[in-house]
Amino acid sequence: MSIKINILNASERFNHVLEVLESRAVNALREIQNYLELPNLDLVISPCSDEYKTKSGIMGCVTTPYAIDIMLDTDREDLVDVINIELSAVIAHEIHHAVRSSSGVECKTLLQSLVAEGLACHFETKFNGNELPSIFNDIQNQDWMLLYEQMRPELNSEEFSYPVYFGGEDEMKFPNHAGYWVGFNLVSQYINLRGGCAASLVSIPAEQIVEK
């Protein structure tokens, strides 16, 4: 296996879930490699500090080309459920980003970021029972096309604010996770018309996903 799992537990915050955490992480990588060739990198799983706590109890990011960070809220009483339900999908999401990045596809503009997140969210669904990612729970009834039209003037910008478009920093402009929702639906639209899946489309340029 080309990904090394590193569970940071000097704090002993994971002591009560360590076995299930290790098992779930290993099984997730075994499943993911059925769809994508795993890159050579470190998967770092650590307890999160207060500023990184999320509604779902977990967050992930590709911190460098060589590392993925997964952070878990160890204060939650349902931490085992978070691990069992969310961990595989979040790892899959971040590995999709890492593989896409290593393919040389650019991810600089808002459009490129929308498509990259949309593809990663689609890839998640292979590991969560084909359910919508949980980040869409509060936004799934919003008209994604209206949000997309609002974003259109900035699509080719490299200076866009990621926290505004994706993180709900200014909900007067865009609801939380708007960029993920728009990207997910742009990818859905492409797949419905042209076929393919998040794995087969991992290296497709964003500009090919969106009809001009």
mmCIF file of C-alpha atoms in Angstrom:
data_model
loop_
_atom_site.group_PDB
_atom_site.id
_atom_site.type_symbol
_atom_site.label_atom_id
_atom_site.label_comp_id
_atom_site.label_asym_id
_atom_site.label_seq_id
_atom_site.Cartn_x
_atom_site.Cartn_y
_atom_site.Cartn_z
ATOM 1 C CA MET A 1 0.000 0.000 0.000
ATOM 2 C CA SER A 2 1.516 3.339 -1.072
ATOM 3 C CA ILE A 3 -0.205 5.439 1.613
ATOM 4 C CA LYS A 4 1.143 5.320 5.158
ATOM 5 C CA ILE A 5 -1.420 5.771 7.931
ATOM 6 C CA ASN A 6 -0.225 7.887 10.852
ATOM 7 C CA ILE A 7 -2.589 8.154 13.821
ATOM 8 C CA LEU A 8 -1.385 10.850 16.203
ATOM 9 C CA ASN A 9 -2.287 9.779 19.713
ATOM 10 C CA ALA A 10 0.323 11.175 22.090
ATOM 11 C CA SER A 11 -2.589 12.990 23.743
ATOM 12 C CA GLU A 12 -4.338 9.611 24.214
ATOM 13 C CA ARG A 13 -7.535 11.228 22.886
ATOM 14 C CA PHE A 14 -8.035 8.249 20.578
ATOM 15 C CA ASN A 15 -7.421 5.527 23.163
ATOM 16 C CA HIS A 16 -11.051 4.460 23.369
ATOM 17 C CA VAL A 17 -11.522 4.325 19.568
ATOM 18 C CA LEU A 18 -8.043 3.403 18.381
ATOM 19 C CA GLU A 19 -8.907 -0.098 17.195
ATOM 20 C CA VAL A 20 -11.930 0.942 15.135
ATOM 21 C CA LEU A 21 -10.075 3.981 13.798
ATOM 22 C CA GLU A 22 -7.141 1.911 12.557
ATOM 23 C CA SER A 23 -9.439 -0.720 11.076
ATOM 24 C CA ARG A 24 -11.645 1.793 9.273
ATOM 25 C CA ALA A 25 -8.683 3.671 7.821
ATOM 26 C CA VAL A 26 -7.038 0.504 6.498
ATOM 27 C CA ASN A 27 -10.292 -0.780 5.014
ATOM 28 C CA ALA A 28 -10.983 2.610 3.408
ATOM 29 C CA LEU A 29 -7.665 2.538 1.557
ATOM 30 C CA ARG A 30 -8.289 -1.024 0.408
ATOM 31 C CA GLU A 31 -11.648 0.010 -1.030
ATOM 32 C CA ILE A 32 -10.375 3.215 -2.613
ATOM 33 C CA GLN A 33 -7.555 1.454 -4.455
ATOM 34 C CA ASN A 34 -10.218 -0.486 -6.369
ATOM 35 C CA TYR A 35 -11.030 2.804 -8.118
ATOM 36 C CA LEU A 36 -7.863 4.907 -8.056
ATOM 37 C CA GLU A 37 -4.155 4.188 -7.923
ATOM 38 C CA LEU A 38 -3.107 5.361 -4.485
ATOM 39 C CA PRO A 39 -0.423 8.051 -4.473
ATOM 40 C CA ASN A 40 2.666 7.892 -2.270
ATOM 41 C CA LEU A 41 1.774 10.053 0.689
ATOM 42 C CA ASP A 42 1.099 10.107 4.410
ATOM 43 C CA LEU A 43 -2.425 9.991 5.801
ATOM 44 C CA VAL A 44 -2.293 11.801 9.135
ATOM 45 C CA ILE A 45 -5.240 11.375 11.517
ATOM 46 C CA SER A 46 -5.288 13.592 14.572
ATOM 47 C CA PRO A 47 -7.635 15.044 17.202
ATOM 48 C CA CYS A 48 -8.811 18.493 16.152
ATOM 49 C CA SER A 49 -8.626 21.699 18.133
ATOM 50 C CA ASP A 50 -11.704 23.827 18.763
ATOM 51 C CA GLU A 51 -11.307 26.013 15.665
ATOM 52 C CA TYR A 52 -11.485 22.984 13.377
ATOM 53 C CA LYS A 53 -14.550 21.348 14.883
ATOM 54 C CA THR A 54 -17.339 20.795 12.360
ATOM 55 C CA LYS A 55 -20.971 19.809 12.483
ATOM 56 C CA SER A 56 -20.088 16.361 11.148
ATOM 57 C CA GLY A 57 -17.275 15.825 13.653
ATOM 58 C CA ILE A 58 -14.613 15.348 10.975
ATOM 59 C CA MET A 59 -12.741 17.381 8.414
ATOM 60 C CA GLY A 60 -9.995 16.672 5.913
ATOM 61 C CA CYS A 61 -7.581 18.527 3.682
ATOM 62 C CA VAL A 62 -4.645 17.907 1.386
ATOM 63 C CA THR A 63 -2.005 19.921 3.212
ATOM 64 C CA THR A 64 0.906 19.242 0.823
ATOM 65 C CA PRO A 65 1.436 16.989 -2.217
ATOM 66 C CA TYR A 66 2.771 14.466 0.287
ATOM 67 C CA ALA A 67 0.213 14.519 3.090
ATOM 68 C CA ILE A 68 -3.504 14.352 3.809
ATOM 69 C CA ASP A 69 -4.755 15.514 7.189
ATOM 70 C CA ILE A 70 -7.915 14.102 8.756
ATOM 71 C CA MET A 71 -9.052 15.751 11.995
ATOM 72 C CA LEU A 72 -11.645 14.273 14.340
ATOM 73 C CA ASP A 73 -13.580 15.879 17.174
ATOM 74 C CA THR A 74 -12.659 13.647 20.094
ATOM 75 C CA ASP A 75 -15.050 15.469 22.443
ATOM 76 C CA ARG A 76 -18.058 13.953 20.715
ATOM 77 C CA GLU A 77 -19.899 11.153 22.447
ATOM 78 C CA ASP A 78 -20.739 9.673 19.036
ATOM 79 C CA LEU A 79 -17.113 9.569 17.844
ATOM 80 C CA VAL A 80 -17.347 5.865 16.975
ATOM 81 C CA ASP A 81 -20.354 6.610 14.775
ATOM 82 C CA VAL A 82 -18.491 9.465 13.086
ATOM 83 C CA ILE A 83 -15.613 7.100 12.343
ATOM 84 C CA ASN A 84 -17.873 4.339 11.059
ATOM 85 C CA ILE A 85 -20.087 6.594 8.944
ATOM 86 C CA GLU A 86 -17.862 9.436 7.753
ATOM 87 C CA LEU A 87 -14.196 8.394 7.807
ATOM 88 C CA SER A 88 -14.040 6.350 4.589
ATOM 89 C CA ALA A 89 -15.875 9.002 2.586
ATOM 90 C CA VAL A 90 -13.690 11.852 3.863
ATOM 91 C CA ILE A 91 -10.499 9.910 3.140
ATOM 92 C CA ALA A 92 -11.830 9.145 -0.351
ATOM 93 C CA HIS A 93 -12.643 12.818 -0.952
ATOM 94 C CA GLU A 94 -9.118 13.933 -0.059
ATOM 95 C CA ILE A 95 -7.399 11.139 -1.977
ATOM 96 C CA HIS A 96 -9.389 12.132 -5.070
ATOM 97 C CA HIS A 97 -8.007 15.661 -4.679
ATOM 98 C CA ALA A 98 -4.461 14.322 -4.288
ATOM 99 C CA VAL A 99 -4.719 12.101 -7.351
ATOM 100 C CA ARG A 100 -6.260 14.886 -9.431
ATOM 101 C CA SER A 101 -3.534 17.302 -8.378
ATOM 102 C CA SER A 102 -0.762 14.807 -9.156
ATOM 103 C CA SER A 103 -2.185 14.369 -12.669
ATOM 104 C CA GLY A 104 -1.227 17.952 -13.435
ATOM 105 C CA VAL A 105 -4.756 19.340 -13.757
ATOM 106 C CA GLU A 106 -4.846 22.974 -12.707
ATOM 107 C CA CYS A 107 -6.942 24.063 -9.734
ATOM 108 C CA LYS A 108 -6.467 27.813 -9.564
ATOM 109 C CA THR A 109 -9.678 29.465 -10.702
ATOM 110 C CA LEU A 110 -13.093 29.357 -9.084
ATOM 111 C CA LEU A 111 -14.394 27.159 -11.910
ATOM 112 C CA GLN A 112 -11.526 24.711 -11.486
ATOM 113 C CA SER A 113 -12.141 24.592 -7.742
ATOM 114 C CA LEU A 114 -15.881 24.019 -8.193
ATOM 115 C CA VAL A 115 -15.233 21.053 -10.474
ATOM 116 C CA ALA A 116 -12.471 19.611 -8.289
ATOM 117 C CA GLU A 117 -14.732 19.702 -5.225
ATOM 118 C CA GLY A 118 -17.680 18.394 -7.206
ATOM 119 C CA LEU A 119 -15.721 15.399 -8.433
ATOM 120 C CA ALA A 120 -14.353 14.675 -4.949
ATOM 121 C CA CYS A 121 -17.856 14.863 -3.473
ATOM 122 C CA HIS A 122 -19.088 12.443 -6.136
ATOM 123 C CA PHE A 123 -16.248 10.071 -5.299
ATOM 124 C CA GLU A 124 -17.310 10.187 -1.646
ATOM 125 C CA THR A 125 -20.663 8.654 -2.522
ATOM 126 C CA LYS A 126 -18.974 5.382 -3.473
ATOM 127 C CA PHE A 127 -18.067 4.986 0.194
ATOM 128 C CA ASN A 128 -21.124 6.298 2.041
ATOM 129 C CA GLY A 129 -23.825 4.063 0.576
ATOM 130 C CA ASN A 130 -24.468 6.339 -2.441
ATOM 131 C CA GLU A 131 -25.884 9.034 -0.170
ATOM 132 C CA LEU A 132 -25.360 12.743 -0.638
ATOM 133 C CA PRO A 133 -22.366 13.904 1.400
ATOM 134 C CA SER A 134 -23.480 15.156 4.798
ATOM 135 C CA ILE A 135 -22.243 18.686 4.048
ATOM 136 C CA PHE A 136 -25.275 19.021 1.761
ATOM 137 C CA ASN A 137 -27.829 18.418 4.501
ATOM 138 C CA ASP A 138 -28.578 22.134 4.886
ATOM 139 C CA ILE A 139 -28.237 23.194 1.250
ATOM 140 C CA GLN A 140 -29.667 20.392 -0.864
ATOM 141 C CA ASN A 141 -33.010 22.156 -1.363
ATOM 142 C CA GLN A 142 -31.387 25.289 -2.775
ATOM 143 C CA ASP A 143 -31.427 25.890 -6.536
ATOM 144 C CA TRP A 144 -27.822 25.238 -7.512
ATOM 145 C CA MET A 145 -28.253 26.911 -10.896
ATOM 146 C CA LEU A 146 -29.195 30.213 -9.270
ATOM 147 C CA LEU A 147 -26.096 29.980 -7.096
ATOM 148 C CA TYR A 148 -24.012 29.163 -10.162
ATOM 149 C CA GLU A 149 -25.327 32.217 -12.001
ATOM 150 C CA GLN A 150 -24.292 34.358 -9.043
ATOM 151 C CA MET A 151 -20.812 32.840 -9.247
ATOM 152 C CA ARG A 152 -20.447 33.169 -13.010
ATOM 153 C CA PRO A 153 -18.695 36.594 -13.032
ATOM 154 C CA GLU A 154 -15.869 35.144 -10.927
ATOM 155 C CA LEU A 155 -15.485 31.746 -12.620
ATOM 156 C CA ASN A 156 -12.165 32.570 -14.265
ATOM 157 C CA SER A 157 -10.785 34.443 -11.258
ATOM 158 C CA GLU A 158 -7.824 33.136 -9.287
ATOM 159 C CA GLU A 159 -8.419 35.770 -6.613
ATOM 160 C CA PHE A 160 -11.772 34.491 -5.350
ATOM 161 C CA SER A 161 -12.326 33.970 -1.630
ATOM 162 C CA TYR A 162 -12.463 30.246 -0.877
ATOM 163 C CA PRO A 163 -14.062 30.787 2.561
ATOM 164 C CA VAL A 164 -16.865 32.853 0.985
ATOM 165 C CA TYR A 165 -17.672 30.413 -1.827
ATOM 166 C CA PHE A 166 -17.116 27.161 0.035
ATOM 167 C CA GLY A 167 -16.981 27.883 3.752
ATOM 168 C CA GLY A 168 -19.949 30.118 4.531
ATOM 169 C CA GLU A 169 -17.805 33.055 5.632
ATOM 170 C CA ASP A 170 -20.357 35.560 4.263
ATOM 171 C CA GLU A 171 -23.778 33.908 4.150
ATOM 172 C CA MET A 172 -25.303 37.142 2.869
ATOM 173 C CA LYS A 173 -23.503 36.267 -0.377
ATOM 174 C CA PHE A 174 -23.505 32.467 -0.426
ATOM 175 C CA PRO A 175 -24.760 29.809 1.980
ATOM 176 C CA ASN A 176 -22.269 27.509 3.625
ATOM 177 C CA HIS A 177 -20.917 24.849 1.246
ATOM 178 C CA ALA A 178 -22.401 26.599 -1.818
ATOM 179 C CA GLY A 179 -19.312 25.879 -3.922
ATOM 180 C CA TYR A 180 -19.425 22.182 -3.112
ATOM 181 C CA TRP A 181 -23.119 22.023 -4.008
ATOM 182 C CA VAL A 182 -22.671 23.842 -7.310
ATOM 183 C CA GLY A 183 -19.640 21.734 -8.214
ATOM 184 C CA PHE A 184 -21.415 18.503 -7.347
ATOM 185 C CA ASN A 185 -24.308 19.401 -9.626
ATOM 186 C CA LEU A 186 -22.075 20.549 -12.470
ATOM 187 C CA VAL A 187 -20.384 17.156 -12.372
ATOM 188 C CA SER A 188 -23.749 15.365 -12.103
ATOM 189 C CA GLN A 189 -24.955 17.235 -15.184
ATOM 190 C CA TYR A 190 -21.868 16.203 -17.150
ATOM 191 C CA ILE A 191 -22.086 12.547 -16.095
ATOM 192 C CA ASN A 192 -25.779 12.408 -16.976
ATOM 193 C CA LEU A 193 -25.033 13.747 -20.465
ATOM 194 C CA ARG A 194 -21.667 12.184 -21.259
ATOM 195 C CA GLY A 195 -21.208 9.276 -18.861
ATOM 196 C CA GLY A 196 -18.213 8.429 -16.737
ATOM 197 C CA CYS A 197 -17.758 8.655 -12.982
ATOM 198 C CA ALA A 198 -15.617 10.551 -10.514
ATOM 199 C CA ALA A 199 -12.838 7.962 -10.778
ATOM 200 C CA SER A 200 -12.696 7.886 -14.582
ATOM 201 C CA LEU A 201 -12.915 11.682 -14.734
ATOM 202 C CA VAL A 202 -10.263 12.318 -12.088
ATOM 203 C CA SER A 203 -7.896 14.041 -14.531
ATOM 204 C CA ILE A 204 -10.405 15.784 -16.817
ATOM 205 C CA PRO A 205 -9.879 19.563 -17.060
ATOM 206 C CA ALA A 206 -12.656 21.570 -15.446
ATOM 207 C CA GLU A 207 -13.284 23.408 -18.684
ATOM 208 C CA GLN A 208 -14.405 20.160 -20.315
ATOM 209 C CA ILE A 209 -16.950 19.504 -17.581
ATOM 210 C CA VAL A 210 -18.769 22.806 -18.014
ATOM 211 C CA GLU A 211 -20.660 23.474 -21.229
ATOM 212 C CA LYS A 212 -19.865 26.891 -22.641
#
